[in-house]
GROMACS .gro file of C-alpha atoms in nm:
model
  175
    1UNK     CA    1   0.292  -1.409   1.375
    2UNK     CA    2  -0.084  -1.369   1.338
    3UNK     CA    3  -0.228  -1.339   0.986
    4UNK     CA    4  -0.498  -1.074   0.949
    5UNK     CA    5  -0.700  -1.151   0.639
    6UNK     CA    6  -0.982  -0.903   0.697
    7UNK     CA    7  -1.030  -0.587   0.902
    8UNK     CA    8  -1.231  -0.267   0.906
    9UNK     CA    9  -1.156   0.101   0.951
   10UNK     CA   10  -1.410   0.377   1.010
   11UNK     CA   11  -1.513   0.386   0.644
   12UNK     CA   12  -1.352   0.084   0.481
   13UNK     CA   13  -1.365  -0.294   0.473
   14UNK     CA   14  -1.036  -0.466   0.388
   15UNK     CA   15  -0.974  -0.824   0.291
   16UNK     CA   16  -0.680  -1.023   0.166
   17UNK     CA   17  -0.632  -1.002  -0.211
   18UNK     CA   18  -0.755  -1.303  -0.411
   19UNK     CA   19  -0.795  -1.413  -0.773
   20UNK     CA   20  -1.146  -1.263  -0.797
   21UNK     CA   21  -0.996  -0.915  -0.761
   22UNK     CA   22  -0.847  -0.912  -1.110
   23UNK     CA   23  -1.122  -0.696  -1.264
   24UNK     CA   24  -1.091  -0.429  -0.992
   25UNK     CA   25  -0.712  -0.426  -1.017
   26UNK     CA   26  -0.735  -0.398  -1.395
   27UNK     CA   27  -0.955  -0.089  -1.356
   28UNK     CA   28  -0.705   0.063  -1.113
   29UNK     CA   29  -0.397  -0.020  -1.321
   30UNK     CA   30  -0.554   0.103  -1.646
   31UNK     CA   31  -0.639   0.447  -1.508
   32UNK     CA   32  -0.372   0.682  -1.640
   33UNK     CA   33  -0.431   0.929  -1.354
   34UNK     CA   34  -0.361   0.663  -1.092
   35UNK     CA   35  -0.073   0.506  -1.280
   36UNK     CA   36   0.105   0.835  -1.350
   37UNK     CA   37   0.284   0.785  -1.017
   38UNK     CA   38   0.308   0.405  -1.032
   39UNK     CA   39   0.511   0.342  -1.346
   40UNK     CA   40   0.245   0.385  -1.614
   41UNK     CA   41  -0.068   0.201  -1.725
   42UNK     CA   42  -0.032  -0.176  -1.702
   43UNK     CA   43  -0.160  -0.425  -1.957
   44UNK     CA   44  -0.393  -0.700  -1.836
   45UNK     CA   45  -0.126  -0.972  -1.850
   46UNK     CA   46   0.105  -0.769  -1.624
   47UNK     CA   47  -0.180  -0.705  -1.379
   48UNK     CA   48  -0.257  -1.077  -1.376
   49UNK     CA   49   0.111  -1.153  -1.302
   50UNK     CA   50   0.116  -0.894  -1.020
   51UNK     CA   51  -0.197  -1.046  -0.873
   52UNK     CA   52  -0.031  -1.390  -0.874
   53UNK     CA   53   0.270  -1.232  -0.699
   54UNK     CA   54   0.044  -1.069  -0.437
   55UNK     CA   55  -0.127  -1.402  -0.365
   56UNK     CA   56   0.210  -1.581  -0.343
   57UNK     CA   57   0.338  -1.314  -0.103
   58UNK     CA   58   0.044  -1.386   0.128
   59UNK     CA   59   0.110  -1.759   0.111
   60UNK     CA   60   0.479  -1.712   0.189
   61UNK     CA   61   0.466  -1.440   0.457
   62UNK     CA   62   0.112  -1.433   0.599
   63UNK     CA   63   0.056  -1.069   0.498
   64UNK     CA   64   0.051  -0.861   0.181
   65UNK     CA   65  -0.199  -0.660  -0.017
   66UNK     CA   66  -0.556  -0.599   0.096
   67UNK     CA   67  -0.847  -0.491  -0.123
   68UNK     CA   68  -1.041  -0.200   0.025
   69UNK     CA   69  -1.411  -0.134  -0.025
   70UNK     CA   70  -1.630   0.149   0.097
   71UNK     CA   71  -1.846   0.027   0.387
   72UNK     CA   72  -2.139   0.243   0.276
   73UNK     CA   73  -2.175   0.103  -0.076
   74UNK     CA   74  -1.917  -0.179  -0.112
   75UNK     CA   75  -1.753   0.003  -0.404
   76UNK     CA   76  -1.389  -0.074  -0.477
   77UNK     CA   77  -1.170   0.204  -0.331
   78UNK     CA   78  -0.825   0.062  -0.399
   79UNK     CA   79  -0.552  -0.165  -0.273
   80UNK     CA   80  -0.296  -0.117  -0.001
   81UNK     CA   81  -0.069  -0.334   0.202
   82UNK     CA   82   0.264  -0.438   0.337
   83UNK     CA   83   0.509  -0.625   0.121
   84UNK     CA   84   0.872  -0.718   0.095
   85UNK     CA   85   1.062  -0.483  -0.135
   86UNK     CA   86   1.418  -0.380  -0.210
   87UNK     CA   87   1.479  -0.010  -0.153
   88UNK     CA   88   1.820   0.149  -0.181
   89UNK     CA   89   1.977  -0.198  -0.194
   90UNK     CA   90   1.815  -0.318   0.131
   91UNK     CA   91   1.541  -0.571   0.193
   92UNK     CA   92   1.255  -0.378   0.350
   93UNK     CA   93   0.887  -0.404   0.432
   94UNK     CA   94   0.706  -0.142   0.229
   95UNK     CA   95   0.374   0.023   0.301
   96UNK     CA   96   0.202   0.082  -0.032
   97UNK     CA   97  -0.133   0.214  -0.144
   98UNK     CA   98  -0.319   0.305  -0.461
   99UNK     CA   99  -0.673   0.440  -0.481
  100UNK     CA  100  -0.922   0.485  -0.759
  101UNK     CA  101  -0.908   0.852  -0.860
  102UNK     CA  102  -1.262   0.930  -0.741
  103UNK     CA  103  -1.146   0.856  -0.384
  104UNK     CA  104  -0.847   1.093  -0.386
  105UNK     CA  105  -0.834   1.383  -0.146
  106UNK     CA  106  -1.085   1.236   0.099
  107UNK     CA  107  -0.848   1.088   0.358
  108UNK     CA  108  -0.886   0.725   0.249
  109UNK     CA  109  -0.512   0.669   0.189
  110UNK     CA  110  -0.432   0.805   0.534
  111UNK     CA  111  -0.700   0.583   0.687
  112UNK     CA  112  -0.551   0.279   0.510
  113UNK     CA  113  -0.197   0.373   0.613
  114UNK     CA  114  -0.287   0.412   0.982
  115UNK     CA  115  -0.463   0.075   0.989
  116UNK     CA  116  -0.179  -0.101   0.808
  117UNK     CA  117   0.083   0.048   1.040
  118UNK     CA  118  -0.113  -0.083   1.339
  119UNK     CA  119  -0.103  -0.428   1.181
  120UNK     CA  120   0.267  -0.392   1.094
  121UNK     CA  121   0.381  -0.290   1.440
  122UNK     CA  122   0.121  -0.427   1.680
  123UNK     CA  123   0.020  -0.752   1.512
  124UNK     CA  124   0.320  -0.849   1.298
  125UNK     CA  125   0.581  -0.710   1.537
  126UNK     CA  126   0.779  -0.534   1.265
  127UNK     CA  127   1.058  -0.302   1.379
  128UNK     CA  128   1.031  -0.060   1.085
  129UNK     CA  129   0.842   0.005   0.763
  130UNK     CA  130   0.938   0.211   0.459
  131UNK     CA  131   0.733   0.392   0.198
  132UNK     CA  132   0.853   0.556  -0.120
  133UNK     CA  133   0.711   0.756  -0.407
  134UNK     CA  134   0.812   0.976  -0.696
  135UNK     CA  135   0.943   1.319  -0.593
  136UNK     CA  136   0.650   1.480  -0.777
  137UNK     CA  137   0.381   1.288  -0.585
  138UNK     CA  138   0.322   1.544  -0.311
  139UNK     CA  139  -0.011   1.387  -0.211
  140UNK     CA  140   0.166   1.063  -0.126
  141UNK     CA  141   0.432   1.255   0.070
  142UNK     CA  142   0.152   1.404   0.281
  143UNK     CA  143   0.000   1.061   0.348
  144UNK     CA  144   0.338   0.926   0.459
  145UNK     CA  145   0.412   1.225   0.680
  146UNK     CA  146   0.066   1.221   0.840
  147UNK     CA  147   0.121   0.852   0.918
  148UNK     CA  148   0.444   0.938   1.101
  149UNK     CA  149   0.704   0.852   0.836
  150UNK     CA  150   1.013   1.070   0.810
  151UNK     CA  151   1.208   1.146   0.495
  152UNK     CA  152   1.528   0.942   0.478
  153UNK     CA  153   1.683   0.987   0.133
  154UNK     CA  154   1.644   1.018  -0.240
  155UNK     CA  155   1.678   0.682  -0.413
  156UNK     CA  156   1.643   0.521  -0.753
  157UNK     CA  157   1.366   0.260  -0.760
  158UNK     CA  158   1.243   0.081  -1.073
  159UNK     CA  159   1.479   0.302  -1.272
  160UNK     CA  160   1.316   0.625  -1.151
  161UNK     CA  161   1.399   0.879  -0.880
  162UNK     CA  162   1.199   0.829  -0.560
  163UNK     CA  163   1.192   0.968  -0.209
  164UNK     CA  164   1.232   0.710   0.067
  165UNK     CA  165   1.053   0.753   0.399
  166UNK     CA  166   1.092   0.532   0.707
  167UNK     CA  167   0.898   0.476   1.027
  168UNK     CA  168   1.048   0.279   1.315
  169UNK     CA  169   0.834   0.111   1.580
  170UNK     CA  170   1.032   0.291   1.852
  171UNK     CA  171   0.955   0.631   1.695
  172UNK     CA  172   0.588   0.546   1.655
  173UNK     CA  173   0.565   0.444   2.021
  174UNK     CA  174   0.706   0.780   2.134
  175UNK     CA  175   0.429   0.976   1.960
   0.00000   0.00000   0.00000
């Protein structure tokens, strides 16, 4: 399996998460608008612990979270990636994304998702990927659906109701 530590999309530069990203992640995780759909604002120590987990995931699996910056001005846009997760009692690979609020509604999450799914299926050889969100997060539903995911079920994740979407490599290849 080939590790892809950096890549570009039309508008974004992505690179593997690293310790120097703590300040950007703190800004993201302290924004109440962003965190309304991600379990609430996180204190700095929890963000630091999550960052350590993201780095460890990369070391263990050769993929994980990428930090995305705008090509035009190098501003931090958000983080997105592929990571191991438990959803509905199953070990899965999850596509996840979170953007700074000023980048919402401009197609960046969809651009990230498409690029990450190419990595998941074409480079990592994964057979399927899941994504899930709160039932109220309609914007995230749209991103998942535009990326080809299909609704699978309602689940409880992190103690909250979520909707689970799945995309199989075989389905993606047919489109």
